[in-house]
XYZ file of C-alpha atoms in Angstrom:
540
model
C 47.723 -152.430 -40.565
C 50.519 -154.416 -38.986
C 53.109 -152.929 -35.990
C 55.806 -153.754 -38.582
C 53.952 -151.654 -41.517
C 52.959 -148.528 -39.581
C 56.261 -148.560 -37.956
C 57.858 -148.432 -41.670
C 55.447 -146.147 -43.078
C 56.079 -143.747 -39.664
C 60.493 -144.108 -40.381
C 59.613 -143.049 -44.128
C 57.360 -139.945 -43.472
C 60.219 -138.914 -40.986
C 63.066 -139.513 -43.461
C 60.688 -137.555 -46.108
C 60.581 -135.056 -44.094
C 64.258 -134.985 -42.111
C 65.151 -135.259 -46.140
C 63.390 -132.201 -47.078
C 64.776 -130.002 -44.041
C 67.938 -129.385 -45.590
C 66.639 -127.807 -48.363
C 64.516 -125.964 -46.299
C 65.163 -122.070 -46.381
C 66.637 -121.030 -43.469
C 64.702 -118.456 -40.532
C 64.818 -114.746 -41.791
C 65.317 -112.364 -40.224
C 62.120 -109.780 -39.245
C 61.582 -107.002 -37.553
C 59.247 -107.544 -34.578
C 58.946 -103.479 -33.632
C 60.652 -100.197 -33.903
C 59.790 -97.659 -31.482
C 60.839 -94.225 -30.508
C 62.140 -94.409 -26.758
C 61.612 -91.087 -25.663
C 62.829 -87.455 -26.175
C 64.481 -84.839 -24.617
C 62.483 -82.084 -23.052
C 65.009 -79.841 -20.822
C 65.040 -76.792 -23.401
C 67.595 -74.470 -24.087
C 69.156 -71.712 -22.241
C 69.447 -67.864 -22.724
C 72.361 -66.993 -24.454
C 75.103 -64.805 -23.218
C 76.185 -61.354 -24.971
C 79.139 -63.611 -25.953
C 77.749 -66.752 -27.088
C 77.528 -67.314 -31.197
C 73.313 -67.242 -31.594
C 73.549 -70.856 -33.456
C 76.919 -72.183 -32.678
C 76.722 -72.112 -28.788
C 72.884 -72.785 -28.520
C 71.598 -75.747 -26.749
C 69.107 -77.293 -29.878
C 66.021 -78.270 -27.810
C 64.480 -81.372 -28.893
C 67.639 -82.823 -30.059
C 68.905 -86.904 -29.106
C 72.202 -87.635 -30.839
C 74.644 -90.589 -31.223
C 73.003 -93.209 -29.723
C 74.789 -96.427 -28.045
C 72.904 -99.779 -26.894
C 73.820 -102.550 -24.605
C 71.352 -105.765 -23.529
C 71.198 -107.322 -20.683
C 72.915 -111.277 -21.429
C 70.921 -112.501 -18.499
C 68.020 -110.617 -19.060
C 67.281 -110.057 -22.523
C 63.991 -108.049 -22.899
C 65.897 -106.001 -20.514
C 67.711 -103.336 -22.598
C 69.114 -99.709 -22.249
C 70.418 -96.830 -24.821
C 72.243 -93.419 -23.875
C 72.619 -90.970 -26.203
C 73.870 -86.685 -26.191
C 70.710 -84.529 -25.410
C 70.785 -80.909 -26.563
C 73.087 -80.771 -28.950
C 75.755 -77.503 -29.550
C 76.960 -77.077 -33.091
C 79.979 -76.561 -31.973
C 80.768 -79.215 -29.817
C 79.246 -81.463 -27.060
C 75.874 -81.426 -25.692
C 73.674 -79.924 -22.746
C 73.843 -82.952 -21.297
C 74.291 -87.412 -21.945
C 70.272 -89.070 -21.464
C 69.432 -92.378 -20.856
C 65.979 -94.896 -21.893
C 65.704 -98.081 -20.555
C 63.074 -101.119 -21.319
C 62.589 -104.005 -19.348
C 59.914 -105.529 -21.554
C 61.772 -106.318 -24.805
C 61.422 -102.228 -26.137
C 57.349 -101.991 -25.729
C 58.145 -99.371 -23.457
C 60.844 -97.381 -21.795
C 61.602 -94.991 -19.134
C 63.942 -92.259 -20.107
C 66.231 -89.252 -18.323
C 69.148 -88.053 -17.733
C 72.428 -89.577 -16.389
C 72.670 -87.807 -12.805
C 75.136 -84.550 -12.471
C 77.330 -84.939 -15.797
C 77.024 -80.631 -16.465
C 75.684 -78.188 -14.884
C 73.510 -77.034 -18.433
C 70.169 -77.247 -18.012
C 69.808 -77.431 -14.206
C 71.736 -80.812 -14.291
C 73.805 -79.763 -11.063
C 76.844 -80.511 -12.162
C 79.969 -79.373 -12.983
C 81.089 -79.622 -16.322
C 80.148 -77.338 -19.112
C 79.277 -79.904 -21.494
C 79.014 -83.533 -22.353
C 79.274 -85.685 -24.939
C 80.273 -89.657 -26.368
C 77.238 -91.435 -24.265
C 78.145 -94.964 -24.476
C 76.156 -97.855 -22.374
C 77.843 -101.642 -21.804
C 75.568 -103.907 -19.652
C 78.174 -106.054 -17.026
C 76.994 -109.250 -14.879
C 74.421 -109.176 -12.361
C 72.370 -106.377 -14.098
C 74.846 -103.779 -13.635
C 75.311 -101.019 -16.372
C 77.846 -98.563 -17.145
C 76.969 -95.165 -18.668
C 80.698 -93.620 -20.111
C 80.655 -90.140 -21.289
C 82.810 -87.552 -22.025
C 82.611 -84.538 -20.263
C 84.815 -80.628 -20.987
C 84.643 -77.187 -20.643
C 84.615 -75.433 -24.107
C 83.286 -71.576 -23.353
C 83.940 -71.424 -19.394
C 87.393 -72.471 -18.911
C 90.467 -71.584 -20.829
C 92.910 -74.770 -21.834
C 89.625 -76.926 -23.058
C 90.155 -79.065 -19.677
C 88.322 -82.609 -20.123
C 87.695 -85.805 -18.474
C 86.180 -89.475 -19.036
C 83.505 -90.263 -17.089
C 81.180 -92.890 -16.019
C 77.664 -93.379 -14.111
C 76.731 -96.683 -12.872
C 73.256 -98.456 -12.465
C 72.952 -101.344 -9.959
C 69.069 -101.791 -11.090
C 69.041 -102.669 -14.946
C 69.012 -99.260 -15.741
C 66.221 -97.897 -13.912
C 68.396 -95.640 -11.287
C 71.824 -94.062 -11.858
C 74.942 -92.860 -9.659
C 76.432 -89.460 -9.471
C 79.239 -90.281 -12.319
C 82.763 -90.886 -11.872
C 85.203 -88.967 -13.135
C 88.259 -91.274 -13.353
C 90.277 -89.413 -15.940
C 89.969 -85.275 -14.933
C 92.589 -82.768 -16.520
C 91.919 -79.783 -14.862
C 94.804 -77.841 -16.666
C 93.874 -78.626 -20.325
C 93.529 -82.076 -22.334
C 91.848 -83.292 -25.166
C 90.206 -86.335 -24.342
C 88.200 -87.918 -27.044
C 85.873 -90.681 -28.479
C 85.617 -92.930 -25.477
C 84.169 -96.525 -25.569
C 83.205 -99.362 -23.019
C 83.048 -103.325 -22.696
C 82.679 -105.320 -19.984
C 83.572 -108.977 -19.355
C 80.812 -111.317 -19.253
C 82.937 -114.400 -19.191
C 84.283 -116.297 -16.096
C 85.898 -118.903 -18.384
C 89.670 -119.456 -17.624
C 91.549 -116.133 -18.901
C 88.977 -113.765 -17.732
C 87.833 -111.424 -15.056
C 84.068 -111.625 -15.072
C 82.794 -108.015 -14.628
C 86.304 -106.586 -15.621
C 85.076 -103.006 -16.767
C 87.681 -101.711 -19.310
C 87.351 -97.950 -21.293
C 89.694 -96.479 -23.944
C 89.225 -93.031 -25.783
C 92.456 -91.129 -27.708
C 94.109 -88.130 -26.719
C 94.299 -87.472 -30.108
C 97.595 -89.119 -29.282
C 97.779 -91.655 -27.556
C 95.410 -94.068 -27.229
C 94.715 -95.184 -23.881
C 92.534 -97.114 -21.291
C 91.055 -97.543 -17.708
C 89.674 -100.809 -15.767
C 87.496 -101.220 -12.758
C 86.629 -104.815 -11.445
C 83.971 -103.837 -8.878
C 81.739 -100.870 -7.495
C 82.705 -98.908 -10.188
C 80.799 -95.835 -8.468
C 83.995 -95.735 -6.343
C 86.880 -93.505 -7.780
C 88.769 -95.697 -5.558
C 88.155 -98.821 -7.581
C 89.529 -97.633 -11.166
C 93.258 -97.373 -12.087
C 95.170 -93.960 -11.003
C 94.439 -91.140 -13.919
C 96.861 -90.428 -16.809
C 98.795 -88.193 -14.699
C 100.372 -91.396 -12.469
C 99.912 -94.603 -14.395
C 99.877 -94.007 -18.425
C 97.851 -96.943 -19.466
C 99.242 -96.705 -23.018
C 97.105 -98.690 -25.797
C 98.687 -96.791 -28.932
C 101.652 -93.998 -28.852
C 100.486 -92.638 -32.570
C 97.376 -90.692 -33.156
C 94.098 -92.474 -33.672
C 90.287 -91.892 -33.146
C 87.245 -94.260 -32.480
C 89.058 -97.130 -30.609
C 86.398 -99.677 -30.082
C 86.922 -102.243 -27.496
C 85.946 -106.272 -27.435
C 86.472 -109.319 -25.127
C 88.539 -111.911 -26.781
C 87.497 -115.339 -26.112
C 90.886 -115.862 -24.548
C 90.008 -112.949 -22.251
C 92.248 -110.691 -23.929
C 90.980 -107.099 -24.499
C 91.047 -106.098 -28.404
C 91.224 -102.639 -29.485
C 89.939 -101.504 -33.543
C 90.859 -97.988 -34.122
C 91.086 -95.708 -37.119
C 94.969 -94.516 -37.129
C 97.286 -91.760 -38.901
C 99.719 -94.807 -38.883
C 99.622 -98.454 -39.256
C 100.710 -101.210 -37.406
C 102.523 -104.364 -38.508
C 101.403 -106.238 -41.746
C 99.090 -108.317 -42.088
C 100.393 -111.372 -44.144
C 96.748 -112.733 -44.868
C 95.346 -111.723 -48.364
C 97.043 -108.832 -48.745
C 95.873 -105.388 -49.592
C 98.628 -103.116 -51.238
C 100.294 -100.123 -49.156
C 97.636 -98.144 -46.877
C 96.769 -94.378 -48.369
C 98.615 -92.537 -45.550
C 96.287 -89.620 -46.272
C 92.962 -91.389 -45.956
C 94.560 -93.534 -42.344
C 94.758 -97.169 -41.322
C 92.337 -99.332 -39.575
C 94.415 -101.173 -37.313
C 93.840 -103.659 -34.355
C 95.811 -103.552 -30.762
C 95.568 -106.534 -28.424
C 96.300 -107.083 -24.921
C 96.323 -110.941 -24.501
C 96.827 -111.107 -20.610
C 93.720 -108.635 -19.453
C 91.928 -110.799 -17.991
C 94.707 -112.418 -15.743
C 96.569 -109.115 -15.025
C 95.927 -108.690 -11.621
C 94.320 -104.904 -9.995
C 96.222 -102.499 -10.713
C 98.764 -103.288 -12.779
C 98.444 -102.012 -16.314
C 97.613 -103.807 -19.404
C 100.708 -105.141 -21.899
C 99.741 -104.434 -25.499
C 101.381 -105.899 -28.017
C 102.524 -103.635 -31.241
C 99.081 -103.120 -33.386
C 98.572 -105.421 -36.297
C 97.062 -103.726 -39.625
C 93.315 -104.482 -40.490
C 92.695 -102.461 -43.843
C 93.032 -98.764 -45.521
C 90.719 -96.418 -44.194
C 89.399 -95.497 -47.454
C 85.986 -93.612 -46.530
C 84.978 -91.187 -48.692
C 82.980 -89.203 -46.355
C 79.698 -89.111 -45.731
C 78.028 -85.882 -47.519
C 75.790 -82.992 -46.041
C 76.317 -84.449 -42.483
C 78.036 -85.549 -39.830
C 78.727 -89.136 -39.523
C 80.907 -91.706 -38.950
C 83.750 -90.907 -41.946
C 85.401 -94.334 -41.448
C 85.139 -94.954 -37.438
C 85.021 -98.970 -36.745
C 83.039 -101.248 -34.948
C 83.776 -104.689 -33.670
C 82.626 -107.736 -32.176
C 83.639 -111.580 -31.005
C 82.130 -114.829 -32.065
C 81.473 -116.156 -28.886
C 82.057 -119.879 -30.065
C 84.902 -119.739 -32.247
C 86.421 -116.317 -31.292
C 86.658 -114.999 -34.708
C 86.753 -110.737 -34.764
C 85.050 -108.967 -37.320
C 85.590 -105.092 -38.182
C 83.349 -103.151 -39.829
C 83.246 -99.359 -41.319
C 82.337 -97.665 -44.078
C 84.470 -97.483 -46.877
C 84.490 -96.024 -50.942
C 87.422 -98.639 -52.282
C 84.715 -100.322 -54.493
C 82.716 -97.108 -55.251
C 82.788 -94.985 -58.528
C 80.203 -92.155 -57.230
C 82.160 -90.625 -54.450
C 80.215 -93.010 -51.994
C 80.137 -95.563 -49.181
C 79.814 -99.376 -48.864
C 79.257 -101.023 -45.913
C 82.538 -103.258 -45.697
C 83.611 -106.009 -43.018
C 87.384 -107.768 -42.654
C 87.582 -110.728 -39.899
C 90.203 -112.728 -38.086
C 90.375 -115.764 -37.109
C 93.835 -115.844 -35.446
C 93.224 -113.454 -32.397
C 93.603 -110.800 -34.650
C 97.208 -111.755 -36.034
C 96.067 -111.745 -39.480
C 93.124 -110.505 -41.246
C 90.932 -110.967 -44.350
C 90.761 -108.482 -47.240
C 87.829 -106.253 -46.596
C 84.735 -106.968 -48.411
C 81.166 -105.184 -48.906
C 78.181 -106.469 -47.203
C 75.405 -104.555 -48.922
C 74.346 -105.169 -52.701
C 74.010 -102.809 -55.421
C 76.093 -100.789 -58.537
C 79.337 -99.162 -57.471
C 77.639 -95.774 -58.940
C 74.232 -95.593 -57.787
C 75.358 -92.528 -55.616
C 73.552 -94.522 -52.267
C 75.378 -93.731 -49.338
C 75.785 -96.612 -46.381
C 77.721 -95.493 -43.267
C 77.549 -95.393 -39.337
C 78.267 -99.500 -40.015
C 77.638 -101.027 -36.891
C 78.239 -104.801 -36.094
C 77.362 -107.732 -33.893
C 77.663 -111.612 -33.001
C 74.960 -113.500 -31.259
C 76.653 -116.879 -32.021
C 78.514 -119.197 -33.605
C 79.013 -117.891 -37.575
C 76.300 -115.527 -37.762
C 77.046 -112.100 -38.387
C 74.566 -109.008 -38.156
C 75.315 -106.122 -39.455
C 73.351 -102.746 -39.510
C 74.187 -99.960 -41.248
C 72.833 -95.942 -41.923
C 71.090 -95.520 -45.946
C 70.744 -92.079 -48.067
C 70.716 -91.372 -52.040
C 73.084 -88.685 -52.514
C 73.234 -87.025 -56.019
C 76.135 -86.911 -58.629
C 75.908 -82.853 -58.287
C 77.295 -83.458 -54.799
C 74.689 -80.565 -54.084
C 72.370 -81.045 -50.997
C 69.881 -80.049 -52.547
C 69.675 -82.571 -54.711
C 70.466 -85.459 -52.563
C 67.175 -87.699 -51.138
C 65.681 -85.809 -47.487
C 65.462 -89.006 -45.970
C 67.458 -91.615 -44.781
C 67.134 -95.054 -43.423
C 68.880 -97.921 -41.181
C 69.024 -101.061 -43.134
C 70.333 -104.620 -41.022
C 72.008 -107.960 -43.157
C 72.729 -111.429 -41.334
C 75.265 -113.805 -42.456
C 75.594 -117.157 -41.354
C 78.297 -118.906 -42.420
C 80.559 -116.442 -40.959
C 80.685 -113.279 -43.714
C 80.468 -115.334 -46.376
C 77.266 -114.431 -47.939
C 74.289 -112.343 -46.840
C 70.754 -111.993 -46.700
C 68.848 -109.129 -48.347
C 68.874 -106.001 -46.928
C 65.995 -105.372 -44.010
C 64.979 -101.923 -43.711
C 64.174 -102.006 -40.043
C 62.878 -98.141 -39.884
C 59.264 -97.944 -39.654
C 59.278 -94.409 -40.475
C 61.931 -92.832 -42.187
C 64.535 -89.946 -40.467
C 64.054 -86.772 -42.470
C 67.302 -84.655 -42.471
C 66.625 -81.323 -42.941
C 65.162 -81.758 -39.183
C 68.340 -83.539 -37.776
C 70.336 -81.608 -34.996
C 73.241 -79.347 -36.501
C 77.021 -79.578 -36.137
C 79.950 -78.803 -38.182
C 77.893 -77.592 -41.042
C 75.972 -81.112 -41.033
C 72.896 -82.560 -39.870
C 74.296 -85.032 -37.325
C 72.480 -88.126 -36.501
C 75.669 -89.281 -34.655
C 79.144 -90.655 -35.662
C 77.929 -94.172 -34.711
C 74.855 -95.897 -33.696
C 75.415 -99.433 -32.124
C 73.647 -103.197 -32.595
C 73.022 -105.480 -29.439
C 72.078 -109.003 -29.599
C 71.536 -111.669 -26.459
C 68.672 -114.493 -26.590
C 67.534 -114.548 -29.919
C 67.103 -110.695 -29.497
C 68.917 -108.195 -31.601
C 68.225 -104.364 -31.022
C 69.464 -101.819 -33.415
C 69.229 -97.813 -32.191
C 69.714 -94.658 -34.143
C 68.704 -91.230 -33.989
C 65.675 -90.044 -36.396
C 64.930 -86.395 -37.341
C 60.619 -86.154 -37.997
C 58.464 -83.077 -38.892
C 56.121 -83.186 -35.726
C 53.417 -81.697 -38.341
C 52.504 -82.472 -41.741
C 53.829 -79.019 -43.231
C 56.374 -77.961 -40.997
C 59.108 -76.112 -42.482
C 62.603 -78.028 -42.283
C 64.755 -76.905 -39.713
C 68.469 -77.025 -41.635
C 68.200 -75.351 -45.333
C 70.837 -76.997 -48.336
C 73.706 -74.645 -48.805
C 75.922 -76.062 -51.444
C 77.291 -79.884 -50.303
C 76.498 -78.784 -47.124
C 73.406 -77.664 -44.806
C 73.010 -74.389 -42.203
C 71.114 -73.655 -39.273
C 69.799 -70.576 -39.479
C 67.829 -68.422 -37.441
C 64.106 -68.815 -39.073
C 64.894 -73.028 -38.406
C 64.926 -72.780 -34.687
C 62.401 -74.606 -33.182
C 61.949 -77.094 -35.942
C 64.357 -79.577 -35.207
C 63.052 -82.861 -33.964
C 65.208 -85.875 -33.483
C 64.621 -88.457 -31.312
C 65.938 -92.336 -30.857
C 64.512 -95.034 -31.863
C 65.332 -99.067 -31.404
C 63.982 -101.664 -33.851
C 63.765 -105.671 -31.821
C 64.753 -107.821 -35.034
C 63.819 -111.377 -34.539
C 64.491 -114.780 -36.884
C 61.170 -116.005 -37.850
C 60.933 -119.912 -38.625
C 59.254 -121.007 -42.136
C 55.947 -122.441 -41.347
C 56.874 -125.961 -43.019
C 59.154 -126.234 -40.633
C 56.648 -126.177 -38.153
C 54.721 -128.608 -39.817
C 57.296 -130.667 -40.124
C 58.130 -131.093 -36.589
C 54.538 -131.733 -35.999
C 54.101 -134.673 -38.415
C 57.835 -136.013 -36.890
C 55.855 -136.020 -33.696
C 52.427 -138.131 -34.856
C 55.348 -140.083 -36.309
C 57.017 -140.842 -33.124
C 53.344 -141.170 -31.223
């Protein structure tokens, strides 16, 4: 055969082949492993003569409300805090901690250092609660908790604080208590995000945390050694760094890709209109979903405070609830395309349900949060198929492709507990072409949680009002809390009472919940493979 011939023959196997690729399917995504991290093993305590017998009690064996962050330069490296001994009626024993530095094959787990003094923690708060986890540069992580006094103390005095780990995770500071009233406040539903970015317009390892007051809404920053009190902003008592006057709950921060800071929050009120799509007038009984930016974080210089500008509208808050526990009713989650800047919200939310149910739903912008799209469900399925899907948690690896992860239960038309299903589990969807369209639903559990085994609170089993999604280098981590029978036989813990469920005495003992991460992964089609293969003998 000639040099001419083979060399034609070679360019039309290649353009067979290059022709074929776009009609290719594209990678899906799979779930590599799930595993359970750890648990908590600290016990209870003794109760006093004036403690309620299930309402104060420390539940032993309890993990709750679990947040994840991943290291961007490291990315097997990965850590998750969550509450530890829950209390029905509020808070925790104490905030724990598991960290991997292989990719989740196995962890190392405890307790973040000195947050109470439960347990023999050797602190000085009564309780904790809120554990959230944001990895910064240089493998630096922040643990932020909330910490109060609800039995010991009269005036409910609370504060925001936050342990730091200069090793991946591995060791931990005494915390920080940046935000300490000592005379009564009602700190709440804290959140953290660091700045990863040194591109013009941001302050690379910027450490910013918000949380309500029921109202306001307001923040903190830090830009280095974080351990130090020194190094964050003046408390709320000197400098009110003001994010929202009205009351709102679940404020979730994110880095713009301006270096902005952007604030989603679930609010009594809304904010200005959004003049994109257009959605009707909000339900003021069900709340507002709105979004608050500060364009200029990232250039303010130490200390000065933050300039927000007046909050923008996102959607309704339309949840319907979520049945028979305690979850997320509604709270949002954000993140930022990294490449175009695009912000996506997500919650869960009944506007396209007939059953008294949740979707999983998602709204974007791609105007720094000016304007935003109509919200739309991610999962499939009837409107009236009584399935549940809440605790809606989202992320962003890159440019247009969306992941979103979200909690799963069959609930029952009775609206009895009884009669809903006694499991539940954590389902994940990708989109890449920006929330356009998605890909089946991935059930990422390998076992499902059983309910009736969950920790108790607020006459619910409570898994947590959020869990959270992490994704760097081709890595995406999803963590949630998962109640288990540790014996085949073992009598449930929590016993259906109506729409609700109750702790009673006969189901101490028999609560197990734990967390868990799944490592999701995009596997390649093996044509593709083979294509690149035969494009190689072509080239050779």
């Amino acid at each position: 055969m000639s040099l001419i011939r083979s060399a034609a023959l070679a360019a039309a196997l290649v353009a067979t082949w290059t022709a074929g690729a776009s009609a290719a399917p594209a990678p899906q995504p799979t779930v590599v492993r799930d595993v359970m991290t750890g648990r908590y093993t600290l016990g209870t305590e003794a109760l006093s003569a004036t403690d309620d017998p299930i309402q104060d009690w420390i539940q032993p064996d309890t993990q709750i409300e679990p947040s994840i962050a991943v290291n961007p330069e490291r990315p097997n490296n990965i850590v998750t805090a969550y509450q530890e001994g829950r209390i029905a009626n509020g808070g925790d024993a104490t905030n724990g901690f598991a960290t991997s530095f292989d990719g989740g094959r196995s962890w190392i787990s405890g307790e973040l250092p000195k947050l109470t003094h439960r347990v023999g923690q050797g602190g000085t708060w009564e309780r904790a609660s809120d554990a959230v986890v944001a990895f910064g540069p240089g493998n630096v992580v922040y643990a932020n908790s909330l910490v109060f006094d609800q039995n010991e103390e009269s005036g409910l005095p609370s504060g925001i604080a936050t342990n730091v780990s200069k090793d991946g995770g591995r060791t931990w500071s005494a915390p920080v208590v940046f935000q300490d009233d000592n005379i009564g406040g009602l700190n709440d539903k804290n959140w953290i995000v660091v700045d990863q970015s040194d591109a013009p317009g941001h302050h690379k390892g910027r450490v910013y945390v918000v949380w309500d007051r029921v109202a306001p809404v307001v923040y903190n920053y830090c830009d280095h050694d974080c351990d130090q009190l020194a190094n964050w902003l003046p408390n709320l008592q000197t400098i009110p760094g003001l994010v929202f006057l009205g009351q709102g709950i679940g404020a979730y921060p994110v880095v713009m890709k301006d270096g902005g800071l952007g604030i989603v929050m679930n609010a009594d009120s809304g904010g200005l209109p959004t003049t994109f799509g257009g959605e009707g007038e909000p339900d003021a009984a069900l709340g507002e979903q709105v979004f608050s930016r500060a364009p200029a974080a990232g250039s303010t210089p130490w200390p000065a405070p933050l300039a927000f500008l007046p909050p923008v509208d996102v959607a309704s808050n339309q949840t319907n609830t979520v049945r028979a526990q305690r979850a997320s009713d509604g709270l949002p989650a954000a993140a930022v395309d990294p490449d175009t800047g695009a912000v996506y919200a997500v919650w869960d939310d009944g506007r396209f349900r007939t059953d008294g149910a949740n979707d999983a739903v998602i709204s974007s912008s791609t105007d720094s949060g000016v304007t935003w799209s109509p919200a739309t469900r991610v999962n499939p399925g009837p409107a009236n198929d009584s399935v549940d899907h809440y605790n809606v948690t989202v992320a962003v690896p890159r440019k247009g492709v969306v992941q979103v992860a979200y909690r799963q239960r069959r609930e029952a038309a009775s609206g009895q507990a009884q009669d809903f299903s006694p499991t539940i589990d954590t389902f994940f969807q990708e989109s890449r072409d920006g929330g356009a369209t998605w890909s089946a639903p991935l059930r990422i559990n390998s076992v499902p949680s059983y309910a009736l085994y969950d920790a108790f609170s607020r006459n619910g089993s409570f898994e947590g009002d959020y869990n959270q999604m992490a994704s760097a280098g081709g890595n995406t981590y999803v963590v949630r809390d998962q109640g288990q029978p540790l014996v085949a036989g073992e009598p449930p813990a929590l016993s259906p009472s109506g729409a609700t469920v109750v702790l009673t005495a006969a189901g101490k003992g028999h609560q197990h919940q734990r967390t868990w991460v799944a490592l999701i992964r995009d596997t390649k089609p093996r044509h593709a493979a083979l294509r690149r293969r035969h494009r190689s003998r072509a080239r050779r």
